[in-house]
Amino acid sequence: MTYASKLASILDQFECVTGTIHGIDPQTLGLRLLAHHGIPPQLLDKIELVPIGKGIAGCAAEREAPVQMCNLQTDTSGIARPDAKQTKVEGALAVPIFDEDQAVVGVLGIGKMCPYEFSAEEISHVETVASTLAPLLAPPTHD
């Protein structure tokens, strides 16, 4: 299963229209875009490599915790990058993906086109689904 097909399945499961999977880039230690859906083409270069701590995905990686926005279009927290509004996404959630040693190996981001606050149960479910991506993202180990 490819990153794109896995992302499509996740978006269907959570009734979301946009999504991204980023993995930790060992060269830059930023988040490298591995798959996307519903992201406007003019934004792809801006999300190709996300610094840890920047934007919703970068903050989720830095905090090692989910980051959500009920309405990205009206958010004033400064977490979302200004260009993120071009997605037209309102309800957004980014969850870190952890390897078996609890190190962040990536971030799963999903979004809805309406204001939406993910419940604690939904966030927990997204985290569980995101954890299934970890084996795809973890760097190979050499014995």
Short mmCIF file of N, CA, C and O in Angstrom, two decimals:
data_model
loop_
_atom_site.label_atom_id
_atom_site.label_comp_id
_atom_site.label_asym_id
_atom_site.label_seq_id
_atom_site.Cartn_x
_atom_site.Cartn_y
_atom_site.Cartn_z
N MET A 1 0.84 -1.18 0.00
CA MET A 1 0.00 0.00 0.00
C MET A 1 0.89 1.25 0.00
O MET A 1 1.82 1.35 0.78
N THR A 2 0.58 2.18 -0.88
CA THR A 2 1.37 3.41 -0.99
C THR A 2 0.93 4.43 0.07
O THR A 2 -0.15 4.31 0.65
N TYR A 3 1.78 5.43 0.28
CA TYR A 3 1.41 6.53 1.20
C TYR A 3 0.08 7.15 0.75
O TYR A 3 -0.79 7.44 1.55
N ALA A 4 -0.05 7.39 -0.57
CA ALA A 4 -1.25 8.05 -1.09
C ALA A 4 -2.50 7.22 -0.85
O ALA A 4 -3.54 7.75 -0.46
N SER A 5 -2.42 5.91 -1.07
CA SER A 5 -3.60 5.08 -0.86
C SER A 5 -3.93 4.96 0.62
O SER A 5 -5.11 4.94 1.01
N LYS A 6 -2.92 4.91 1.46
CA LYS A 6 -3.14 4.87 2.91
C LYS A 6 -3.81 6.17 3.36
O LYS A 6 -4.76 6.15 4.13
N LEU A 7 -3.32 7.32 2.84
CA LEU A 7 -3.91 8.61 3.18
C LEU A 7 -5.36 8.68 2.73
O LEU A 7 -6.23 9.13 3.49
N ALA A 8 -5.65 8.23 1.51
CA ALA A 8 -7.03 8.24 1.00
C ALA A 8 -7.95 7.44 1.91
O ALA A 8 -9.07 7.86 2.23
N SER A 9 -7.49 6.30 2.36
CA SER A 9 -8.27 5.45 3.26
C SER A 9 -8.54 6.16 4.60
O SER A 9 -9.65 6.12 5.13
N ILE A 10 -7.52 6.83 5.12
CA ILE A 10 -7.66 7.56 6.39
C ILE A 10 -8.66 8.71 6.23
O ILE A 10 -9.52 8.93 7.08
N LEU A 11 -8.56 9.45 5.12
CA LEU A 11 -9.47 10.58 4.90
C LEU A 11 -10.91 10.09 4.81
O LEU A 11 -11.82 10.71 5.37
N ASP A 12 -11.13 8.96 4.12
CA ASP A 12 -12.48 8.38 4.05
C ASP A 12 -12.98 8.03 5.45
O ASP A 12 -14.12 8.30 5.80
N GLN A 13 -12.12 7.42 6.22
CA GLN A 13 -12.50 6.95 7.55
C GLN A 13 -12.95 8.10 8.46
O GLN A 13 -13.87 7.94 9.25
N PHE A 14 -12.30 9.25 8.33
CA PHE A 14 -12.61 10.38 9.20
C PHE A 14 -13.43 11.47 8.50
O PHE A 14 -13.59 12.56 9.05
N GLU A 15 -13.92 11.17 7.30
CA GLU A 15 -14.75 12.11 6.53
C GLU A 15 -14.06 13.45 6.36
O GLU A 15 -14.64 14.52 6.60
N CYS A 16 -12.80 13.40 5.97
CA CYS A 16 -12.01 14.61 5.72
C CYS A 16 -11.72 14.73 4.23
O CYS A 16 -11.71 13.74 3.51
N VAL A 17 -11.48 15.96 3.78
CA VAL A 17 -11.26 16.20 2.35
C VAL A 17 -9.82 16.59 2.03
O VAL A 17 -9.43 16.61 0.87
N THR A 18 -9.05 16.95 3.04
CA THR A 18 -7.64 17.25 2.81
C THR A 18 -6.80 16.44 3.79
O THR A 18 -7.26 16.10 4.89
N GLY A 19 -5.58 16.16 3.38
CA GLY A 19 -4.70 15.43 4.28
C GLY A 19 -3.26 15.43 3.79
O GLY A 19 -3.00 15.63 2.60
N THR A 20 -2.37 15.21 4.73
CA THR A 20 -0.94 15.10 4.42
C THR A 20 -0.31 14.05 5.31
O THR A 20 -0.76 13.81 6.43
N ILE A 21 0.72 13.44 4.78
CA ILE A 21 1.60 12.60 5.57
C ILE A 21 3.00 13.16 5.36
O ILE A 21 3.46 13.29 4.22
N HIS A 22 3.63 13.55 6.46
CA HIS A 22 5.01 14.01 6.44
C HIS A 22 5.86 13.02 7.22
O HIS A 22 5.40 12.48 8.22
N GLY A 23 7.07 12.79 6.77
CA GLY A 23 8.02 11.97 7.51
C GLY A 23 9.23 12.82 7.87
O GLY A 23 9.55 13.79 7.18
N ILE A 24 9.90 12.46 8.96
CA ILE A 24 11.12 13.17 9.35
C ILE A 24 12.18 12.95 8.28
O ILE A 24 12.46 11.82 7.90
N ASP A 25 12.75 14.04 7.80
CA ASP A 25 13.82 13.98 6.82
C ASP A 25 15.14 13.91 7.58
O ASP A 25 15.49 14.87 8.28
N PRO A 26 15.88 12.80 7.48
CA PRO A 26 17.11 12.66 8.27
C PRO A 26 18.19 13.69 7.90
O PRO A 26 19.04 14.00 8.73
N GLN A 27 18.14 14.24 6.70
CA GLN A 27 19.14 15.24 6.30
C GLN A 27 18.89 16.59 6.93
O GLN A 27 19.81 17.24 7.41
N THR A 28 17.63 17.04 6.90
CA THR A 28 17.30 18.38 7.39
C THR A 28 16.69 18.36 8.78
O THR A 28 16.57 19.41 9.41
N LEU A 29 16.24 17.20 9.22
CA LEU A 29 15.49 17.03 10.47
C LEU A 29 14.19 17.82 10.45
O LEU A 29 13.60 18.08 11.49
N GLY A 30 13.72 18.17 9.25
CA GLY A 30 12.40 18.77 9.08
C GLY A 30 11.43 17.68 8.67
O GLY A 30 11.77 16.49 8.66
N LEU A 31 10.22 18.08 8.34
CA LEU A 31 9.19 17.15 7.90
C LEU A 31 9.10 17.19 6.38
O LEU A 31 8.82 18.25 5.81
N ARG A 32 9.34 16.06 5.73
CA ARG A 32 9.30 15.95 4.27
C ARG A 32 7.94 15.41 3.86
O ARG A 32 7.48 14.40 4.39
N LEU A 33 7.27 16.07 2.91
CA LEU A 33 5.96 15.64 2.42
C LEU A 33 6.08 14.32 1.67
O LEU A 33 6.88 14.19 0.74
N LEU A 34 5.29 13.34 2.10
CA LEU A 34 5.30 12.02 1.47
C LEU A 34 4.02 11.75 0.68
O LEU A 34 4.04 11.00 -0.29
N ALA A 35 2.92 12.33 1.13
CA ALA A 35 1.64 12.16 0.44
C ALA A 35 0.74 13.33 0.79
O ALA A 35 0.84 13.90 1.89
N HIS A 36 -0.13 13.68 -0.15
CA HIS A 36 -1.08 14.77 0.09
C HIS A 36 -2.34 14.51 -0.70
O HIS A 36 -2.34 13.79 -1.70
N HIS A 37 -3.42 15.10 -0.23
CA HIS A 37 -4.70 15.02 -0.94
C HIS A 37 -5.46 16.30 -0.65
O HIS A 37 -5.55 16.74 0.50
N GLY A 38 -6.00 16.92 -1.70
CA GLY A 38 -6.81 18.10 -1.54
C GLY A 38 -6.05 19.38 -1.24
O GLY A 38 -6.64 20.37 -0.85
N ILE A 39 -4.75 19.35 -1.43
CA ILE A 39 -3.92 20.54 -1.19
C ILE A 39 -3.78 21.30 -2.51
O ILE A 39 -3.39 20.72 -3.52
N PRO A 40 -4.09 22.61 -2.52
CA PRO A 40 -3.94 23.38 -3.77
C PRO A 40 -2.50 23.31 -4.29
O PRO A 40 -1.54 23.40 -3.51
N PRO A 41 -2.36 23.15 -5.61
CA PRO A 41 -1.01 23.01 -6.20
C PRO A 41 -0.05 24.13 -5.83
O PRO A 41 1.14 23.89 -5.64
N GLN A 42 -0.55 25.36 -5.68
CA GLN A 42 0.33 26.49 -5.37
C GLN A 42 0.90 26.41 -3.96
O GLN A 42 1.83 27.14 -3.63
N LEU A 43 0.39 25.51 -3.13
CA LEU A 43 0.91 25.37 -1.76
C LEU A 43 1.90 24.24 -1.61
O LEU A 43 2.57 24.14 -0.58
N LEU A 44 1.99 23.36 -2.59
CA LEU A 44 2.83 22.17 -2.44
C LEU A 44 4.29 22.51 -2.12
O LEU A 44 4.90 21.85 -1.28
N ASP A 45 4.84 23.53 -2.77
CA ASP A 45 6.24 23.87 -2.49
C ASP A 45 6.41 24.40 -1.06
O ASP A 45 7.47 24.26 -0.46
N LYS A 46 5.34 24.96 -0.49
CA LYS A 46 5.42 25.49 0.88
C LYS A 46 5.33 24.40 1.94
O LYS A 46 5.78 24.59 3.06
N ILE A 47 4.75 23.25 1.57
CA ILE A 47 4.62 22.16 2.55
C ILE A 47 5.54 20.98 2.22
O ILE A 47 5.51 19.98 2.92
N GLU A 48 6.35 21.13 1.18
CA GLU A 48 7.29 20.07 0.80
C GLU A 48 8.25 19.75 1.94
O GLU A 48 8.54 18.60 2.22
N LEU A 49 8.76 20.77 2.59
CA LEU A 49 9.64 20.60 3.75
C LEU A 49 9.20 21.59 4.83
O LEU A 49 9.28 22.80 4.63
N VAL A 50 8.69 21.05 5.94
CA VAL A 50 8.17 21.88 7.02
C VAL A 50 9.15 21.82 8.19
O VAL A 50 9.47 20.73 8.67
N PRO A 51 9.63 22.97 8.64
CA PRO A 51 10.52 22.96 9.81
C PRO A 51 9.78 22.51 11.07
O PRO A 51 8.60 22.84 11.25
N ILE A 52 10.46 21.78 11.91
CA ILE A 52 9.87 21.40 13.20
C ILE A 52 9.55 22.68 13.95
O ILE A 52 10.35 23.60 14.02
N GLY A 53 8.33 22.76 14.48
CA GLY A 53 7.90 23.94 15.23
C GLY A 53 7.16 24.96 14.39
O GLY A 53 6.62 25.92 14.94
N LYS A 54 7.10 24.77 13.07
CA LYS A 54 6.42 25.73 12.20
C LYS A 54 5.16 25.12 11.62
O LYS A 54 5.17 23.97 11.17
N GLY A 55 4.08 25.87 11.61
CA GLY A 55 2.81 25.37 11.07
C GLY A 55 2.21 24.32 11.98
O GLY A 55 2.76 23.96 13.03
N ILE A 56 1.05 23.83 11.58
CA ILE A 56 0.32 22.86 12.40
C ILE A 56 1.11 21.56 12.52
O ILE A 56 1.29 21.03 13.62
N ALA A 57 1.60 21.04 11.39
CA ALA A 57 2.36 19.78 11.42
C ALA A 57 3.65 19.94 12.20
O ALA A 57 4.00 19.08 13.02
N GLY A 58 4.37 21.01 11.97
CA GLY A 58 5.64 21.24 12.67
C GLY A 58 5.45 21.39 14.17
O GLY A 58 6.27 20.92 14.96
N CYS A 59 4.34 22.02 14.58
CA CYS A 59 4.05 22.15 16.02
C CYS A 59 3.68 20.81 16.63
O CYS A 59 4.09 20.50 17.75
N ALA A 60 2.94 19.98 15.90
CA ALA A 60 2.59 18.65 16.41
C ALA A 60 3.85 17.82 16.63
O ALA A 60 3.98 17.13 17.64
N ALA A 61 4.81 17.93 15.70
CA ALA A 61 6.07 17.19 15.84
C ALA A 61 6.87 17.72 17.02
O ALA A 61 7.39 16.94 17.82
N GLU A 62 6.96 19.04 17.15
CA GLU A 62 7.74 19.64 18.23
C GLU A 62 7.13 19.33 19.60
O GLU A 62 7.85 19.00 20.54
N ARG A 63 5.83 19.44 19.71
CA ARG A 63 5.14 19.21 20.98
C ARG A 63 4.97 17.73 21.31
O ARG A 63 4.60 17.39 22.43
N GLU A 64 5.14 16.90 20.27
CA GLU A 64 4.89 15.46 20.41
C GLU A 64 3.48 15.22 20.92
O GLU A 64 3.21 14.36 21.75
N ALA A 65 2.55 16.02 20.38
CA ALA A 65 1.14 15.95 20.78
C ALA A 65 0.27 16.47 19.64
O ALA A 65 0.74 17.26 18.81
N PRO A 66 -1.00 16.05 19.61
CA PRO A 66 -1.91 16.56 18.58
C PRO A 66 -2.08 18.07 18.66
O PRO A 66 -2.05 18.65 19.75
N VAL A 67 -2.25 18.68 17.49
CA VAL A 67 -2.57 20.11 17.40
C VAL A 67 -3.80 20.20 16.52
O VAL A 67 -3.83 19.65 15.43
N GLN A 68 -4.83 20.89 17.03
CA GLN A 68 -6.04 21.04 16.22
C GLN A 68 -6.50 22.47 16.19
O GLN A 68 -6.16 23.26 17.07
N MET A 69 -7.26 22.78 15.16
CA MET A 69 -7.87 24.09 15.01
C MET A 69 -9.31 23.87 14.60
O MET A 69 -9.58 23.16 13.64
N CYS A 70 -10.22 24.47 15.35
CA CYS A 70 -11.64 24.36 15.03
C CYS A 70 -11.94 25.08 13.71
O CYS A 70 -12.72 24.60 12.91
N ASN A 71 -11.30 26.22 13.51
CA ASN A 71 -11.48 26.96 12.26
C ASN A 71 -10.18 27.64 11.87
O ASN A 71 -9.87 28.73 12.35
N LEU A 72 -9.45 26.99 11.01
CA LEU A 72 -8.16 27.51 10.55
C LEU A 72 -8.33 28.88 9.89
O LEU A 72 -7.43 29.72 9.97
N GLN A 73 -9.48 29.12 9.27
CA GLN A 73 -9.69 30.37 8.55
C GLN A 73 -9.76 31.59 9.47
O GLN A 73 -9.44 32.69 9.06
N THR A 74 -10.17 31.38 10.70
CA THR A 74 -10.29 32.51 11.64
C THR A 74 -9.30 32.42 12.78
O THR A 74 -9.32 33.27 13.68
N ASP A 75 -8.42 31.43 12.76
CA ASP A 75 -7.47 31.23 13.85
C ASP A 75 -6.50 32.41 13.96
O ASP A 75 -5.99 32.90 12.96
N THR A 76 -6.27 32.84 15.18
CA THR A 76 -5.34 33.94 15.43
C THR A 76 -4.18 33.51 16.34
O THR A 76 -3.43 34.36 16.82
N SER A 77 -4.01 32.21 16.55
CA SER A 77 -2.98 31.71 17.46
C SER A 77 -1.56 31.89 16.90
O SER A 77 -0.60 31.88 17.64
N GLY A 78 -1.47 32.02 15.58
CA GLY A 78 -0.15 32.12 14.96
C GLY A 78 0.46 30.77 14.62
O GLY A 78 1.54 30.71 14.04
N ILE A 79 -0.22 29.69 14.97
CA ILE A 79 0.31 28.36 14.66
C ILE A 79 0.22 28.07 13.17
O ILE A 79 1.19 27.65 12.56
N ALA A 80 -0.94 28.29 12.60
CA ALA A 80 -1.11 28.03 11.16
C ALA A 80 -0.34 29.08 10.36
O ALA A 80 -0.38 30.26 10.68
N ARG A 81 0.36 28.62 9.36
CA ARG A 81 1.06 29.55 8.47
C ARG A 81 0.04 30.33 7.66
O ARG A 81 -1.02 29.80 7.31
N PRO A 82 0.31 31.59 7.30
CA PRO A 82 -0.66 32.41 6.56
C PRO A 82 -1.16 31.73 5.28
O PRO A 82 -2.35 31.82 4.96
N ASP A 83 -0.27 31.05 4.55
CA ASP A 83 -0.68 30.40 3.31
C ASP A 83 -1.65 29.25 3.53
O ASP A 83 -2.34 28.83 2.61
N ALA A 84 -1.72 28.71 4.74
CA ALA A 84 -2.60 27.58 5.02
C ALA A 84 -4.06 27.92 4.75
O ALA A 84 -4.85 27.04 4.42
N LYS A 85 -4.41 29.19 4.85
CA LYS A 85 -5.80 29.60 4.61
C LYS A 85 -6.21 29.34 3.17
O LYS A 85 -7.39 29.18 2.88
N GLN A 86 -5.25 29.25 2.25
CA GLN A 86 -5.56 28.98 0.85
C GLN A 86 -6.15 27.59 0.65
O GLN A 86 -6.75 27.31 -0.38
N THR A 87 -5.99 26.71 1.62
CA THR A 87 -6.56 25.36 1.51
C THR A 87 -8.07 25.39 1.64
O THR A 87 -8.73 24.44 1.26
N LYS A 88 -8.62 26.47 2.24
CA LYS A 88 -10.04 26.60 2.56
C LYS A 88 -10.47 25.65 3.66
O LYS A 88 -11.64 25.54 3.99
N VAL A 89 -9.51 24.94 4.27
CA VAL A 89 -9.80 24.04 5.38
C VAL A 89 -10.20 24.88 6.59
O VAL A 89 -9.66 25.96 6.82
N GLU A 90 -11.15 24.36 7.36
CA GLU A 90 -11.53 25.01 8.60
C GLU A 90 -11.13 24.12 9.78
O GLU A 90 -10.24 24.46 10.53
N GLY A 91 -11.75 22.96 9.93
CA GLY A 91 -11.39 22.05 11.02
C GLY A 91 -10.14 21.26 10.64
O GLY A 91 -10.14 20.53 9.66
N ALA A 92 -9.06 21.42 11.40
CA ALA A 92 -7.79 20.78 11.07
C ALA A 92 -7.20 20.08 12.29
O ALA A 92 -7.34 20.56 13.41
N LEU A 93 -6.55 18.94 12.03
CA LEU A 93 -5.91 18.17 13.09
C LEU A 93 -4.61 17.59 12.56
O LEU A 93 -4.58 17.02 11.47
N ALA A 94 -3.54 17.74 13.33
CA ALA A 94 -2.26 17.11 13.01
C ALA A 94 -1.83 16.29 14.22
O ALA A 94 -1.89 16.78 15.35
N VAL A 95 -1.46 15.03 13.98
CA VAL A 95 -1.01 14.17 15.07
C VAL A 95 0.37 13.62 14.73
O VAL A 95 0.64 13.23 13.60
N PRO A 96 1.25 13.60 15.72
CA PRO A 96 2.58 13.03 15.48
C PRO A 96 2.47 11.51 15.32
O PRO A 96 1.57 10.88 15.88
N ILE A 97 3.40 10.97 14.56
CA ILE A 97 3.50 9.52 14.37
C ILE A 97 4.76 9.08 15.09
O ILE A 97 5.84 9.62 14.83
N PHE A 98 4.61 8.15 16.01
CA PHE A 98 5.72 7.69 16.83
C PHE A 98 6.19 6.30 16.41
O PHE A 98 5.37 5.45 16.05
N ASP A 99 7.51 6.06 16.50
CA ASP A 99 8.02 4.71 16.28
C ASP A 99 7.91 3.92 17.57
O ASP A 99 7.40 4.42 18.58
N GLU A 100 8.42 2.70 17.57
CA GLU A 100 8.29 1.85 18.75
C GLU A 100 9.06 2.37 19.96
O GLU A 100 8.78 2.00 21.09
N ASP A 101 10.03 3.27 19.71
CA ASP A 101 10.78 3.88 20.82
C ASP A 101 10.19 5.21 21.25
O ASP A 101 10.82 5.96 22.00
N GLN A 102 9.00 5.53 20.73
CA GLN A 102 8.30 6.78 21.04
C GLN A 102 9.02 8.01 20.51
O GLN A 102 8.86 9.11 21.04
N ALA A 103 9.80 7.85 19.45
CA ALA A 103 10.41 8.99 18.75
C ALA A 103 9.47 9.39 17.61
O ALA A 103 8.85 8.54 16.96
N VAL A 104 9.34 10.69 17.37
CA VAL A 104 8.49 11.17 16.28
C VAL A 104 9.17 10.84 14.95
O VAL A 104 10.32 11.21 14.73
N VAL A 105 8.43 10.14 14.08
CA VAL A 105 8.96 9.80 12.76
C VAL A 105 8.16 10.48 11.65
O VAL A 105 8.52 10.39 10.48
N GLY A 106 7.08 11.17 12.03
CA GLY A 106 6.27 11.86 11.03
C GLY A 106 5.06 12.50 11.66
O GLY A 106 4.88 12.48 12.87
N VAL A 107 4.21 13.06 10.79
CA VAL A 107 2.97 13.71 11.22
C VAL A 107 1.89 13.42 10.19
O VAL A 107 2.13 13.51 8.98
N LEU A 108 0.72 13.08 10.68
CA LEU A 108 -0.48 12.92 9.85
C LEU A 108 -1.35 14.14 10.06
O LEU A 108 -1.64 14.51 11.21
N GLY A 109 -1.73 14.79 8.97
CA GLY A 109 -2.63 15.94 9.05
C GLY A 109 -3.91 15.65 8.28
O GLY A 109 -3.86 15.10 7.18
N ILE A 110 -5.06 16.02 8.86
CA ILE A 110 -6.35 15.86 8.19
C ILE A 110 -7.16 17.13 8.37
O ILE A 110 -6.94 17.88 9.32
N GLY A 111 -8.08 17.38 7.42
CA GLY A 111 -8.87 18.59 7.52
C GLY A 111 -10.25 18.47 6.92
O GLY A 111 -10.48 17.67 6.01
N LYS A 112 -11.15 19.27 7.46
CA LYS A 112 -12.54 19.35 7.00
C LYS A 112 -12.80 20.76 6.50
O LYS A 112 -12.17 21.71 6.94
N MET A 113 -13.76 20.91 5.60
CA MET A 113 -14.08 22.21 5.01
C MET A 113 -15.14 22.97 5.81
O MET A 113 -15.73 23.91 5.32
N CYS A 114 -15.35 22.56 7.05
CA CYS A 114 -16.29 23.26 7.92
C CYS A 114 -15.64 23.39 9.29
O CYS A 114 -14.74 22.62 9.62
N PRO A 115 -16.08 24.36 10.10
CA PRO A 115 -15.54 24.44 11.46
C PRO A 115 -15.81 23.12 12.17
O PRO A 115 -16.92 22.57 12.07
N TYR A 116 -14.81 22.60 12.84
CA TYR A 116 -14.97 21.29 13.47
C TYR A 116 -13.96 21.13 14.59
O TYR A 116 -12.78 21.41 14.40
N GLU A 117 -14.44 20.69 15.73
CA GLU A 117 -13.55 20.39 16.84
C GLU A 117 -13.57 18.88 17.04
O GLU A 117 -14.61 18.29 17.34
N PHE A 118 -12.42 18.25 16.83
CA PHE A 118 -12.31 16.81 17.01
C PHE A 118 -12.41 16.50 18.50
O PHE A 118 -11.77 17.15 19.32
N SER A 119 -13.24 15.51 18.83
CA SER A 119 -13.40 15.11 20.24
C SER A 119 -12.16 14.35 20.70
O SER A 119 -11.35 13.89 19.88
N ALA A 120 -12.03 14.19 22.00
CA ALA A 120 -10.91 13.42 22.56
C ALA A 120 -10.91 12.00 22.00
O ALA A 120 -9.85 11.44 21.70
N GLU A 121 -12.10 11.42 21.85
CA GLU A 121 -12.19 10.06 21.30
C GLU A 121 -11.74 10.02 19.84
O GLU A 121 -11.04 9.09 19.43
N GLU A 122 -12.16 11.02 19.06
CA GLU A 122 -11.75 11.07 17.66
C GLU A 122 -10.24 11.26 17.55
O GLU A 122 -9.59 10.61 16.72
N ILE A 123 -9.68 12.14 18.36
CA ILE A 123 -8.23 12.37 18.32
C ILE A 123 -7.50 11.08 18.67
O ILE A 123 -6.53 10.70 18.01
N SER A 124 -7.98 10.38 19.68
CA SER A 124 -7.36 9.11 20.07
C SER A 124 -7.43 8.11 18.92
O SER A 124 -6.46 7.40 18.65
N HIS A 125 -8.55 8.08 18.23
CA HIS A 125 -8.71 7.17 17.09
C HIS A 125 -7.75 7.55 15.95
O HIS A 125 -7.12 6.68 15.34
N VAL A 126 -7.63 8.85 15.68
CA VAL A 126 -6.69 9.30 14.64
C VAL A 126 -5.26 8.93 15.03
O VAL A 126 -4.47 8.48 14.20
N GLU A 127 -4.91 9.10 16.31
CA GLU A 127 -3.58 8.72 16.78
C GLU A 127 -3.32 7.22 16.58
O GLU A 127 -2.23 6.82 16.16
N THR A 128 -4.33 6.41 16.85
CA THR A 128 -4.19 4.96 16.66
C THR A 128 -3.96 4.64 15.18
O THR A 128 -3.08 3.85 14.84
N VAL A 129 -4.74 5.27 14.31
CA VAL A 129 -4.58 5.05 12.87
C VAL A 129 -3.21 5.55 12.42
O VAL A 129 -2.52 4.89 11.64
N ALA A 130 -2.79 6.72 12.93
CA ALA A 130 -1.48 7.27 12.55
C ALA A 130 -0.36 6.32 12.95
O ALA A 130 0.63 6.19 12.23
N SER A 131 -0.53 5.65 14.07
CA SER A 131 0.53 4.73 14.53
C SER A 131 0.76 3.59 13.54
O SER A 131 1.86 3.04 13.49
N THR A 132 -0.25 3.27 12.74
CA THR A 132 -0.07 2.21 11.73
C THR A 132 0.86 2.65 10.61
O THR A 132 1.34 1.81 9.85
N LEU A 133 1.09 3.96 10.51
CA LEU A 133 2.00 4.48 9.48
C LEU A 133 3.46 4.38 9.91
O LEU A 133 4.36 4.45 9.07
N ALA A 134 3.71 4.25 11.20
CA ALA A 134 5.08 4.27 11.73
C ALA A 134 6.02 3.30 11.03
O ALA A 134 7.14 3.69 10.68
N PRO A 135 5.63 2.05 10.79
CA PRO A 135 6.57 1.14 10.12
C PRO A 135 6.98 1.60 8.72
O PRO A 135 8.08 1.29 8.26
N LEU A 136 6.12 2.38 8.07
CA LEU A 136 6.44 2.89 6.74
C LEU A 136 7.44 4.06 6.83
O LEU A 136 8.15 4.34 5.87
N LEU A 137 7.45 4.76 7.96
CA LEU A 137 8.25 5.97 8.10
C LEU A 137 9.56 5.77 8.84
O LEU A 137 10.48 6.57 8.68
N ALA A 138 9.62 4.77 9.69
CA ALA A 138 10.82 4.56 10.50
C ALA A 138 12.00 4.25 9.60
O ALA A 138 11.89 3.48 8.65
N PRO A 139 13.15 4.86 9.87
CA PRO A 139 14.34 4.57 9.07
C PRO A 139 14.74 3.11 9.27
O PRO A 139 14.51 2.55 10.34
N PRO A 140 15.29 2.50 8.24
CA PRO A 140 15.69 1.09 8.38
C PRO A 140 16.77 0.94 9.44
O PRO A 140 17.65 1.79 9.57
N THR A 141 16.66 -0.12 10.18
CA THR A 141 17.69 -0.41 11.18
C THR A 141 18.67 -1.42 10.60
O THR A 141 18.31 -2.25 9.79
N HIS A 142 19.91 -1.28 11.00
CA HIS A 142 20.96 -2.19 10.53
C HIS A 142 21.47 -2.97 11.70
O HIS A 142 21.92 -2.40 12.69
N ASP A 143 21.36 -4.29 11.61
CA ASP A 143 21.83 -5.15 12.69
C ASP A 143 23.27 -5.54 12.50
O ASP A 143 23.81 -5.61 11.47
#
